[in-house]
Amino acid sequence: MSSAVCSDPDDKLPEPACGYPPSLGEARLLSDEELAASLASTLEHWDGASDLWLFGYGSLIWNPGMPAAETIHARVRGYHRGLYLWSRVNRGTPEQPGLVLALDRGGSCTGVAFRLDGANAMPHLQALWRREMMMGSYRPAWLPCWLADGRRVPALAFIMRRDVPTYTGKLPDAVVKAVFGCARGRYGTTLDYVSRTVDALRKSGMPDRALEALLRRCAEE
């Protein structure tokens, strides 16, 4: 653990080192009304009965939190997976933010597609919005998704917004190492989050070589 950036919660926070911790300003949670409006806008063209597809590229792979009528390996193009989002609650704190995965422009991304039963989807989508959209850091979008069996379906995915303070851009290894050594939120550490995602992708036969290499470089023994 890097003593240059980590501190006991009761101690005065140290000066930022290697760009960490970042200055993110005040966080604002979306209201119930804003979440409902976002969900309604995303589902504008849904008939309320047809099945829906959801694309998981991070924790949804190993913790979907909802039943699926079908689960299958899949790929989206035009976006790639990376640690692009500062987490001030789930995997870190406002004083020592963690990192979580997001889709950013360029490349492609393998993951898992979940088919949700349309007749029972709404409660699960509402819970998903509270899980993923509370901070307003993602842009929900319907992406063309290629399933492992050759089908192409529109799938709901959460894309990183570049216009929010929590967007990290490309981080140097020194910052990622500091986060791995320090950041812990209500759901645990960033290091555990990344490790579980790497493990789930490898066990599914879809290893993310770049994420694995980052974990090897930045995780302290």
CSV table of C-alpha atoms in Angstrom, one decimal:
chain,number,residue,atom,x,y,z
A,1,MET,CA,0.0,0.0,0.0
A,2,SER,CA,1.3,3.4,-0.9
A,3,SER,CA,1.7,5.5,2.2
A,4,ALA,CA,2.0,8.6,0.0
A,5,VAL,CA,-1.7,8.6,-0.8
A,6,CYS,CA,-3.4,6.4,1.8
A,7,SER,CA,-4.5,7.6,5.2
A,8,ASP,CA,-6.4,6.6,8.3
A,9,PRO,CA,-10.0,8.0,8.1
A,10,ASP,CA,-9.3,10.0,11.2
A,11,ASP,CA,-6.1,11.5,10.0
A,12,LYS,CA,-5.7,14.6,7.8
A,13,LEU,CA,-5.7,13.6,4.2
A,14,PRO,CA,-2.3,13.7,2.5
A,15,GLU,CA,-1.4,15.9,-0.4
A,16,PRO,CA,-2.2,14.4,-3.8
A,17,ALA,CA,0.6,12.3,-5.2
A,18,CYS,CA,0.9,11.2,-8.9
A,19,GLY,CA,-2.4,12.8,-9.6
A,20,TYR,CA,-4.2,10.9,-6.9
A,21,PRO,CA,-6.6,11.6,-5.2
A,22,PRO,CA,-8.3,13.8,-7.9
A,23,SER,CA,-10.3,16.9,-7.2
A,24,LEU,CA,-13.8,16.0,-8.3
A,25,GLY,CA,-16.0,18.6,-6.7
A,26,GLU,CA,-19.3,18.0,-5.0
A,27,ALA,CA,-21.2,14.9,-6.0
A,28,ARG,CA,-24.9,15.0,-6.9
A,29,LEU,CA,-27.2,12.1,-7.0
A,30,LEU,CA,-30.0,12.0,-9.5
A,31,SER,CA,-33.5,12.4,-8.0
A,32,ASP,CA,-36.1,9.7,-8.3
A,33,GLU,CA,-37.8,11.9,-10.9
A,34,GLU,CA,-34.7,12.3,-12.9
A,35,LEU,CA,-34.0,8.5,-12.8
A,36,ALA,CA,-37.6,7.8,-13.9
A,37,ALA,CA,-37.3,10.3,-16.8
A,38,SER,CA,-34.0,8.8,-17.9
A,39,LEU,CA,-35.4,5.3,-17.9
A,40,ALA,CA,-38.6,6.4,-19.8
A,41,SER,CA,-36.5,8.2,-22.4
A,42,THR,CA,-34.3,5.1,-22.9
A,43,LEU,CA,-37.4,2.9,-23.3
A,44,GLU,CA,-39.3,5.3,-25.5
A,45,HIS,CA,-39.6,2.9,-28.4
A,46,TRP,CA,-40.2,-0.2,-26.3
A,47,ASP,CA,-43.8,-1.7,-26.4
A,48,GLY,CA,-43.7,-2.7,-22.8
A,49,ALA,CA,-44.0,-6.4,-23.6
A,50,SER,CA,-41.2,-7.5,-25.9
A,51,ASP,CA,-38.1,-9.1,-24.5
A,52,LEU,CA,-35.1,-6.7,-24.0
A,53,TRP,CA,-31.3,-7.4,-24.3
A,54,LEU,CA,-28.8,-6.0,-21.8
A,55,PHE,CA,-25.0,-6.0,-22.5
A,56,GLY,CA,-22.8,-6.6,-19.4
A,57,TYR,CA,-19.1,-5.7,-19.6
A,58,GLY,CA,-18.1,-5.4,-15.9
A,59,SER,CA,-19.7,-6.4,-12.7
A,60,LEU,CA,-22.9,-7.3,-14.5
A,61,ILE,CA,-21.1,-10.3,-15.8
A,62,TRP,CA,-20.6,-11.8,-12.4
A,63,ASN,CA,-23.3,-10.0,-10.5
A,64,PRO,CA,-26.2,-9.3,-12.8
A,65,GLY,CA,-28.7,-8.8,-10.0
A,66,MET,CA,-31.7,-9.9,-12.1
A,67,PRO,CA,-33.1,-13.0,-13.7
A,68,ALA,CA,-32.4,-13.6,-17.4
A,69,ALA,CA,-34.4,-15.7,-19.8
A,70,GLU,CA,-31.2,-16.2,-21.8
A,71,THR,CA,-27.5,-15.5,-21.2
A,72,ILE,CA,-24.9,-15.6,-24.0
A,73,HIS,CA,-21.5,-14.3,-24.9
A,74,ALA,CA,-21.5,-11.2,-27.0
A,75,ARG,CA,-19.6,-8.4,-28.5
A,76,VAL,CA,-20.2,-4.7,-29.2
A,77,ARG,CA,-18.1,-2.7,-31.7
A,78,GLY,CA,-17.1,1.0,-31.5
A,79,TYR,CA,-16.5,0.9,-27.7
A,80,HIS,CA,-13.9,-0.7,-25.5
A,81,ARG,CA,-13.8,-1.5,-21.7
A,82,GLY,CA,-11.5,0.4,-19.4
A,83,LEU,CA,-11.2,1.9,-15.9
A,84,TYR,CA,-12.6,5.3,-16.9
A,85,LEU,CA,-15.0,6.2,-14.1
A,86,TRP,CA,-14.1,7.5,-10.6
A,87,SER,CA,-16.3,5.8,-8.0
A,88,ARG,CA,-17.0,7.8,-4.8
A,89,VAL,CA,-19.4,5.4,-3.2
A,90,ASN,CA,-19.4,1.8,-4.5
A,91,ARG,CA,-15.6,1.3,-4.8
A,92,GLY,CA,-14.2,4.3,-3.1
A,93,THR,CA,-15.0,7.4,-1.1
A,94,PRO,CA,-15.1,11.1,-1.9
A,95,GLU,CA,-11.7,11.5,-0.3
A,96,GLN,CA,-10.1,8.5,-1.9
A,97,PRO,CA,-12.2,7.6,-5.0
A,98,GLY,CA,-12.0,4.2,-6.6
A,99,LEU,CA,-12.2,3.2,-10.2
A,100,VAL,CA,-14.8,1.2,-12.1
A,101,LEU,CA,-15.1,0.0,-15.7
A,102,ALA,CA,-16.9,1.9,-18.4
A,103,LEU,CA,-17.3,1.7,-22.1
A,104,ASP,CA,-15.4,4.4,-24.0
A,105,ARG,CA,-15.1,5.2,-27.7
A,106,GLY,CA,-13.0,3.0,-30.0
A,107,GLY,CA,-12.3,-0.7,-30.5
A,108,SER,CA,-14.7,-3.4,-29.4
A,109,CYS,CA,-15.7,-5.2,-26.3
A,110,THR,CA,-16.6,-8.7,-25.4
A,111,GLY,CA,-19.1,-9.4,-22.6
A,112,VAL,CA,-22.3,-11.1,-21.8
A,113,ALA,CA,-25.7,-10.4,-23.2
A,114,PHE,CA,-28.8,-11.0,-21.0
A,115,ARG,CA,-32.3,-11.4,-22.5
A,116,LEU,CA,-34.9,-10.0,-20.1
A,117,ASP,CA,-38.4,-11.3,-20.1
A,118,GLY,CA,-40.4,-8.2,-21.3
A,119,ALA,CA,-43.4,-9.0,-19.2
A,120,ASN,CA,-41.5,-8.8,-16.0
A,121,ALA,CA,-38.6,-6.5,-17.0
A,122,MET,CA,-39.7,-3.1,-15.6
A,123,PRO,CA,-38.9,-3.7,-11.9
A,124,HIS,CA,-35.5,-5.1,-12.7
A,125,LEU,CA,-34.8,-2.1,-15.0
A,126,GLN,CA,-35.8,0.3,-12.3
A,127,ALA,CA,-33.4,-1.5,-9.9
A,128,LEU,CA,-30.7,-1.4,-12.6
A,129,TRP,CA,-31.1,2.4,-13.0
A,130,ARG,CA,-30.7,2.9,-9.3
A,131,ARG,CA,-27.5,0.8,-9.5
A,132,GLU,CA,-25.9,2.3,-12.6
A,133,MET,CA,-27.4,5.7,-13.1
A,134,MET,CA,-27.5,7.4,-9.7
A,135,MET,CA,-24.5,9.6,-10.4
A,136,GLY,CA,-25.4,10.4,-14.0
A,137,SER,CA,-22.0,9.3,-15.2
A,138,TYR,CA,-23.2,6.9,-17.9
A,139,ARG,CA,-25.2,7.5,-21.1
A,140,PRO,CA,-27.6,4.6,-21.6
A,141,ALA,CA,-27.7,3.6,-25.3
A,142,TRP,CA,-29.0,0.8,-27.5
A,143,LEU,CA,-26.0,-0.7,-29.3
A,144,PRO,CA,-25.8,-3.3,-32.1
A,145,CYS,CA,-24.7,-6.4,-30.3
A,146,TRP,CA,-23.3,-9.5,-32.0
A,147,LEU,CA,-24.2,-12.7,-30.1
A,148,ALA,CA,-22.0,-15.7,-30.0
A,149,ASP,CA,-24.5,-17.8,-32.1
A,150,GLY,CA,-24.5,-15.2,-34.9
A,151,ARG,CA,-27.6,-13.2,-34.0
A,152,ARG,CA,-27.4,-9.4,-34.0
A,153,VAL,CA,-29.7,-7.7,-31.5
A,154,PRO,CA,-30.0,-4.2,-30.1
A,155,ALA,CA,-28.7,-4.3,-26.5
A,156,LEU,CA,-28.9,-1.7,-23.7
A,157,ALA,CA,-25.4,-0.7,-22.6
A,158,PHE,CA,-24.0,2.0,-20.3
A,159,ILE,CA,-21.5,4.3,-22.0
A,160,MET,CA,-19.1,6.6,-20.3
A,161,ARG,CA,-19.9,10.3,-20.5
A,162,ARG,CA,-16.8,12.4,-21.2
A,163,ASP,CA,-18.4,15.6,-20.1
A,164,VAL,CA,-18.6,14.7,-16.4
A,165,PRO,CA,-15.9,15.3,-13.7
A,166,THR,CA,-15.8,11.6,-12.9
A,167,TYR,CA,-14.5,10.7,-16.4
A,168,THR,CA,-10.8,9.8,-15.9
A,169,GLY,CA,-9.5,9.6,-19.4
A,170,LYS,CA,-6.3,7.5,-19.8
A,171,LEU,CA,-4.7,7.1,-16.3
A,172,PRO,CA,-1.0,6.4,-15.7
A,173,ASP,CA,-0.1,3.2,-13.9
A,174,ALA,CA,1.0,5.2,-10.8
A,175,VAL,CA,-2.5,6.4,-10.2
A,176,VAL,CA,-4.0,3.0,-10.8
A,177,LYS,CA,-1.5,1.5,-8.3
A,178,ALA,CA,-2.5,4.1,-5.7
A,179,VAL,CA,-6.2,3.3,-6.2
A,180,PHE,CA,-5.6,-0.5,-6.0
A,181,GLY,CA,-3.7,0.1,-2.7
A,182,CYS,CA,-6.2,2.5,-1.1
A,183,ALA,CA,-9.7,2.7,-2.5
A,184,ARG,CA,-12.5,1.0,-0.8
A,185,GLY,CA,-16.3,1.7,-0.9
A,186,ARG,CA,-19.5,0.2,0.3
A,187,TYR,CA,-19.1,-2.8,-2.1
A,188,GLY,CA,-15.4,-3.4,-1.4
A,189,THR,CA,-12.1,-2.4,-3.1
A,190,THR,CA,-11.4,-1.5,-6.6
A,191,LEU,CA,-8.7,-4.2,-6.7
A,192,ASP,CA,-11.3,-6.9,-5.9
A,193,TYR,CA,-13.7,-5.5,-8.5
A,194,VAL,CA,-11.1,-5.6,-11.2
A,195,SER,CA,-9.8,-9.0,-10.1
A,196,ARG,CA,-13.3,-10.5,-10.1
A,197,THR,CA,-14.0,-9.1,-13.6
A,198,VAL,CA,-10.7,-10.4,-15.0
A,199,ASP,CA,-11.5,-13.9,-13.5
A,200,ALA,CA,-15.1,-14.0,-14.8
A,201,LEU,CA,-14.0,-13.0,-18.3
A,202,ARG,CA,-11.2,-15.6,-18.3
A,203,LYS,CA,-13.5,-18.4,-17.0
A,204,SER,CA,-16.0,-17.5,-19.7
A,205,GLY,CA,-13.4,-17.9,-22.4
A,206,MET,CA,-13.3,-14.2,-23.2
A,207,PRO,CA,-10.1,-13.0,-21.5
A,208,ASP,CA,-9.4,-9.2,-21.6
A,209,ARG,CA,-5.6,-9.2,-22.2
A,210,ALA,CA,-5.3,-5.4,-21.6
A,211,LEU,CA,-7.2,-5.5,-18.3
A,212,GLU,CA,-5.1,-8.6,-17.2
A,213,ALA,CA,-1.9,-6.8,-18.0
A,214,LEU,CA,-3.0,-3.7,-16.1
A,215,LEU,CA,-3.8,-5.9,-13.1
A,216,ARG,CA,-0.4,-7.6,-13.2
A,217,ARG,CA,1.4,-4.2,-13.5
A,218,CYS,CA,-0.5,-2.4,-10.8
A,219,ALA,CA,-1.6,-4.9,-8.1
A,220,GLU,CA,0.9,-5.1,-5.3
A,221,GLU,CA,1.9,-8.6,-4.1
